[in-house]
Tab-separated table of C-alpha atoms in Angstrom:
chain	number	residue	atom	x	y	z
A	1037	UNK	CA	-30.551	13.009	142.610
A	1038	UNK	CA	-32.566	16.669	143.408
A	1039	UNK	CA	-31.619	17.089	147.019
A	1040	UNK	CA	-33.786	19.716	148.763
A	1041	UNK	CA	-31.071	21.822	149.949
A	1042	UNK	CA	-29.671	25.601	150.551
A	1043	UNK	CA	-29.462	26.704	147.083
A	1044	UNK	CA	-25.735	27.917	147.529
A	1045	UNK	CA	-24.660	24.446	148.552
A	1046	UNK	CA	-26.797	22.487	145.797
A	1047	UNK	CA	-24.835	24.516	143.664
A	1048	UNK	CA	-21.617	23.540	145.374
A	1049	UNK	CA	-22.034	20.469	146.180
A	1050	UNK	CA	-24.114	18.888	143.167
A	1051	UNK	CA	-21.421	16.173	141.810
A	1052	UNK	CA	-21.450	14.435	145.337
A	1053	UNK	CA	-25.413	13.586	144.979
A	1054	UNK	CA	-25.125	11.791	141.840
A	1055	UNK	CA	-22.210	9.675	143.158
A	1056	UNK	CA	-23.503	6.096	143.790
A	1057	UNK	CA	-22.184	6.213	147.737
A	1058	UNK	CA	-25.070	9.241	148.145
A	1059	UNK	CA	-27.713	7.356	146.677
A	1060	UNK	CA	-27.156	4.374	148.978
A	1061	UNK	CA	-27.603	6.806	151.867
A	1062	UNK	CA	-31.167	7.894	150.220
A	1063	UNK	CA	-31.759	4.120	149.665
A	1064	UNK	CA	-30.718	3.126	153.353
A	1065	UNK	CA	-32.867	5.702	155.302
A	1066	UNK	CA	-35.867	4.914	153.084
A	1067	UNK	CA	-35.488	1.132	153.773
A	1068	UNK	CA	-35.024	2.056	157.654
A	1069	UNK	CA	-38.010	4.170	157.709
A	1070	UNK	CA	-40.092	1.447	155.946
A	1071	UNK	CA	-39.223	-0.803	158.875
A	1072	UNK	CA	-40.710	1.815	160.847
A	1073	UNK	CA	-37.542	2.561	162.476
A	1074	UNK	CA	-37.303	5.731	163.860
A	1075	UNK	CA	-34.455	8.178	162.647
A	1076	UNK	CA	-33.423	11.639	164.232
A	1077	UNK	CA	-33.583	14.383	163.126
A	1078	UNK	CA	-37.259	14.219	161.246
A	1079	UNK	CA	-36.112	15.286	157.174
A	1080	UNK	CA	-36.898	18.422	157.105
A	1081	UNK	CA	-34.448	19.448	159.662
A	1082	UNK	CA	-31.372	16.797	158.100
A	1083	UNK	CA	-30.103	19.556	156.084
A	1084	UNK	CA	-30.418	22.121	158.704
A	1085	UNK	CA	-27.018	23.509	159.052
A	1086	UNK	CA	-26.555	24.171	155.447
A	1087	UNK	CA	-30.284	26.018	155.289
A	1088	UNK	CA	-28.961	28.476	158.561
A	1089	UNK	CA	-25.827	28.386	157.217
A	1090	UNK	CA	-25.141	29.618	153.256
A	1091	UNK	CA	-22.132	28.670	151.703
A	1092	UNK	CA	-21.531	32.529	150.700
A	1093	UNK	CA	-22.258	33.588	154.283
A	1094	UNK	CA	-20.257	30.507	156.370
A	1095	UNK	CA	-16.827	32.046	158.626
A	1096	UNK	CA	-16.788	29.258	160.911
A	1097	UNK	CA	-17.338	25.644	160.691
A	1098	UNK	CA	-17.928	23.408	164.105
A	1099	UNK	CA	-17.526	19.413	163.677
A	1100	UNK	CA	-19.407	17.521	165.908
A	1101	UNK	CA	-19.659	13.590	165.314
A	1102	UNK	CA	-23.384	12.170	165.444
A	1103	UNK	CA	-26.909	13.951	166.203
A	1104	UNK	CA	-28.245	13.629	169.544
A	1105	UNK	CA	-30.538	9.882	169.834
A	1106	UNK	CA	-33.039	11.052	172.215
A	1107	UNK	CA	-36.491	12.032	171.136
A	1108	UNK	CA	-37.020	16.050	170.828
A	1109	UNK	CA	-33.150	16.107	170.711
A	1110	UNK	CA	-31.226	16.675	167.225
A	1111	UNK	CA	-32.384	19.640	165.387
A	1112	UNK	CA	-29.511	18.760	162.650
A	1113	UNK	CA	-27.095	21.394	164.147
A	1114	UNK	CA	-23.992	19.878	165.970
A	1115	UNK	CA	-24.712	20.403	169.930
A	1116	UNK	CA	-27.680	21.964	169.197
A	1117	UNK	CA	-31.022	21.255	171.189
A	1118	UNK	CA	-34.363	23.005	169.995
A	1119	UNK	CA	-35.974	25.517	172.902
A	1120	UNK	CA	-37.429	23.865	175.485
A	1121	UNK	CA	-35.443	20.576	175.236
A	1122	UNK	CA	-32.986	19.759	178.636
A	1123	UNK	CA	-29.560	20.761	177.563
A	1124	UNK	CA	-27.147	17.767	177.140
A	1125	UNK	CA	-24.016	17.360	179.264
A	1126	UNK	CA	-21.485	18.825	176.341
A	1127	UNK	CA	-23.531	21.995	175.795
A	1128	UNK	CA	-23.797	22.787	179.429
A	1129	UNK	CA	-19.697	22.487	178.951
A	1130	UNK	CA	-19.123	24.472	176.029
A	1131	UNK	CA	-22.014	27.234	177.430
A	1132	UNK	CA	-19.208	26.777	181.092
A	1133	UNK	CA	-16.544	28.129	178.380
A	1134	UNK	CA	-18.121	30.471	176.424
A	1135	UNK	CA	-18.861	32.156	180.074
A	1136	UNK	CA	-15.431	31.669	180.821
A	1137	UNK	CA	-14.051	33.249	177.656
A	1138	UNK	CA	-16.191	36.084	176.675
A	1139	UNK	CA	-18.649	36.391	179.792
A	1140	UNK	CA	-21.860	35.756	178.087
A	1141	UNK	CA	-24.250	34.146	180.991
A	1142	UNK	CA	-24.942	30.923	180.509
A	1143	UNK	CA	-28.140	30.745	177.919
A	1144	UNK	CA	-31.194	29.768	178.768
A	1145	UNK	CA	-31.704	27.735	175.721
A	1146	UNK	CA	-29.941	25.151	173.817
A	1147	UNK	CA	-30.631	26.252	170.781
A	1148	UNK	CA	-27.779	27.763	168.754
A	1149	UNK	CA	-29.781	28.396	165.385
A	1150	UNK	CA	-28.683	32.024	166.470
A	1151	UNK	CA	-24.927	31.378	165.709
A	1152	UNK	CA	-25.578	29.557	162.704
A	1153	UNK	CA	-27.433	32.000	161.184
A	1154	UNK	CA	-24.348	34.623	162.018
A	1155	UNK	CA	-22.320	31.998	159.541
A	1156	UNK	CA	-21.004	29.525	162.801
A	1157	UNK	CA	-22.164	26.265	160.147
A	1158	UNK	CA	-22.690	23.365	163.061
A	1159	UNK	CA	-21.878	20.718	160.797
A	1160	UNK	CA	-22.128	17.009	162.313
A	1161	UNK	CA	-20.022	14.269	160.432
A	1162	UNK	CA	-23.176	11.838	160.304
A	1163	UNK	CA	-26.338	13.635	159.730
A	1164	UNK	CA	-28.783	11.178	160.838
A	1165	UNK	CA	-29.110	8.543	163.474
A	1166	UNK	CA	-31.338	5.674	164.511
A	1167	UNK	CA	-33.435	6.293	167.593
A	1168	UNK	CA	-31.676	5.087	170.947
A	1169	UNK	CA	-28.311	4.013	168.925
A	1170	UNK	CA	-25.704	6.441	168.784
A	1171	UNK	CA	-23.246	5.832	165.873
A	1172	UNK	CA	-25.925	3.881	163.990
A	1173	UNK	CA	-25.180	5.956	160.680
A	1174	UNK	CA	-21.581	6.420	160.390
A	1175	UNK	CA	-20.996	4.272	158.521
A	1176	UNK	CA	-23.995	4.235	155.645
A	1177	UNK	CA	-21.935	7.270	153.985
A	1178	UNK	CA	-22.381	10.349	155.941
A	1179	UNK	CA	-18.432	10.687	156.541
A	1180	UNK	CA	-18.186	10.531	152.879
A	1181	UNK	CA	-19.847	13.356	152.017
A	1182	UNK	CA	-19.229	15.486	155.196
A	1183	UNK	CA	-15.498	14.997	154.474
A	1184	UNK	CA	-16.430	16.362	150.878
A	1185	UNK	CA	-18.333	19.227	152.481
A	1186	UNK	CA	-14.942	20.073	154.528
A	1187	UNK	CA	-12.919	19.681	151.793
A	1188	UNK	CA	-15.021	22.084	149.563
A	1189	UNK	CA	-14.962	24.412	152.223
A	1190	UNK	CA	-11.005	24.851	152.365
A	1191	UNK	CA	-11.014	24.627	148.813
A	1192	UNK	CA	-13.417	27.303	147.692
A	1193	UNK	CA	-13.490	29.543	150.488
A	1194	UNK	CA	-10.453	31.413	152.863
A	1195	UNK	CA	-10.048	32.770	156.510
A	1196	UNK	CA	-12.865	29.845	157.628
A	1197	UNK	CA	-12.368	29.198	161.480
A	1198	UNK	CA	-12.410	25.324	162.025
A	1199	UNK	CA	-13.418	24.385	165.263
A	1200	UNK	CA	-12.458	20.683	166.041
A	1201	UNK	CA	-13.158	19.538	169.347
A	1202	UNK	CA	-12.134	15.709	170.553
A	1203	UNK	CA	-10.268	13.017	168.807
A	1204	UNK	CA	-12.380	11.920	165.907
A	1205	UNK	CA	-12.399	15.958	164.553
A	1206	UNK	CA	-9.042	15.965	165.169
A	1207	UNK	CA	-8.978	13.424	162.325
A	1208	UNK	CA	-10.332	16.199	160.122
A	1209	UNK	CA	-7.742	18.224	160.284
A	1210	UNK	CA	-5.841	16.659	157.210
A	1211	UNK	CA	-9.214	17.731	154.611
A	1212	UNK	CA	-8.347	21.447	155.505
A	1213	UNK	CA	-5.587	23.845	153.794
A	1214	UNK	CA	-4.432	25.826	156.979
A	1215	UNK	CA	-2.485	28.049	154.916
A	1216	UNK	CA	-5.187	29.735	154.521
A	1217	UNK	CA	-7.557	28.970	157.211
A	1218	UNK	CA	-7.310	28.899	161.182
A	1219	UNK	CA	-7.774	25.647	162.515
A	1220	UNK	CA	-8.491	25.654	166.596
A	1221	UNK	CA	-8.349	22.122	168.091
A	1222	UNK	CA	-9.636	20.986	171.692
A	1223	UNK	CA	-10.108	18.477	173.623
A	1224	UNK	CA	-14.307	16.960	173.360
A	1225	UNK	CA	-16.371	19.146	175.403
A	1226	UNK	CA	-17.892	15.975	177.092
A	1227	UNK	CA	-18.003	15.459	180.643
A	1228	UNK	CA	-15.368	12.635	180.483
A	1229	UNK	CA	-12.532	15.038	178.593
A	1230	UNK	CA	-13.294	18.589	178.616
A	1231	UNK	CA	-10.924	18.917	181.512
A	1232	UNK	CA	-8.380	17.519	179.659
A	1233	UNK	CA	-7.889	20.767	177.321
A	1234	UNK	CA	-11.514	22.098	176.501
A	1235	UNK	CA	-11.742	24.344	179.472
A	1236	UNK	CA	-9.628	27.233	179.021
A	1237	UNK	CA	-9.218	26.645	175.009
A	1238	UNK	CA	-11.004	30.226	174.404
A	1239	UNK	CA	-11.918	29.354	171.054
A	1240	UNK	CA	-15.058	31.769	171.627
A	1241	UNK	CA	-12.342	34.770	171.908
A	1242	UNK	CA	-9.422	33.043	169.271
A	1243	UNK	CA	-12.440	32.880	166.933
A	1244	UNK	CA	-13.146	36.236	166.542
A	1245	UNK	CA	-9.953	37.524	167.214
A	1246	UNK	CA	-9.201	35.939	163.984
A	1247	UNK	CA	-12.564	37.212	161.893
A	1248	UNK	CA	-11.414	40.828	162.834
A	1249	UNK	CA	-8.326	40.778	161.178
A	1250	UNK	CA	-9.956	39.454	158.546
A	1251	UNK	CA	-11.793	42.130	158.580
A	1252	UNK	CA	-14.907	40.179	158.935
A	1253	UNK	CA	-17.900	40.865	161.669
A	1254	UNK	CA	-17.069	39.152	164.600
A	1255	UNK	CA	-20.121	36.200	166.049
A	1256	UNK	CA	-22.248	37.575	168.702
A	1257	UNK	CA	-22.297	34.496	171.023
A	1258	UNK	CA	-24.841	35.321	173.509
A	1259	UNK	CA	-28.368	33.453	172.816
């Protein structure tokens, strides 16, 4: 199948799209948007995090679960909201941290297109979801191939910061080689947990604490 994506990451990631579980995904959103369902984000944007994000440029990947539901919302970069859009309840709490940590005021705008395109990739495990129905994807094959996408990563590449925030990127944790990479874990920056280990992780700091002793420039959070 000829996916429209980053170049780097076609090139990477080219057996998963002829691998039957992929084209059911192409085959389920097409049958979905012949119903006239709705899905978020709009295709162009589905592949968003690997456009901002090369594979030759990426130092730090962020996991989130499932694009936002609500219209305007998912911009196909985990947390993410484009400019303009109300910022949802777990970006107010990671901008609460990244004050916290490092400082930076709290931004203005939700939209962190800025860090991905510093090489933070904001990677969601699903990459598309109904309208209204959070979840509706995960299971259609998304996990599938963002697990492949992880696993790639800690194959191929070394000294990638993992960010895994909550339970269910926890999970991820066993895809990833940490002899070689630095895996940060947190509780989910939502407003039901993030007092239960999120605030106070510093992950912000750890993060590029790590990418300067790898010699590596470190992200310039502010927005």
């Amino acid at each position: 199948m000829d996916v429209k994506i980053e170049e780097s990451w076609k090139n990477v990631l080219q057996a998963e799209f002829s691998k039957s579980y992929f084209e059911n995904i192409a085959a389920f959103l097409k049958t979905e948007k012949a119903q006239g369902k709705i899905i978020y984000p709009p295709g162009s944007l589905i592949f968003n995090a690997f456009e901002k994000t090369p594979f030759n440029k990426l130092k730090v990947l962020l996991l989130g679960q499932d694009p936002y539901h609500g219209q305007g919302q998912a911009m196909g970069l985990s947390f993410s909201v484009p400019k303009g859009i109300r910022q949802p309840p777990s970006l107010i709490n990671i901008f609460k941290e990244l004050h916290n940590d490092v400082g930076i005021p709290i931004p203005a705008t939700g939209d962190l297109t800025p860090w991905a395109e510093q090489g933070v990739m904001l990677l969601n495990a699903a990459l598309t979801v109904r309208a209204g129905e959070p979840n509706s994807h995960a299971k259609i094959g998304w996990h599938q191939f963002t697990d492949a996408v992880i696993k790639k990563v800690s194959d191929e590449k070394e000294g990638i910061v993992f960010l895994l925030w909550g339970s269910f990127a926890h999970q991820k944790q066993e895809l990833i080689d940490q002899s070689k990479h630095y895996v940060l874990k947190a509780a989910h920056p939502s407003p039901f947990s993030a007092d239960k280990g999120f605030f106070g992780c510093r992950h912000f700091s750890k993060t590029n604490e790590y990418l300067v002793k790898q010699k590596q420039q470190p992200i310039d959070w502010a927005l």
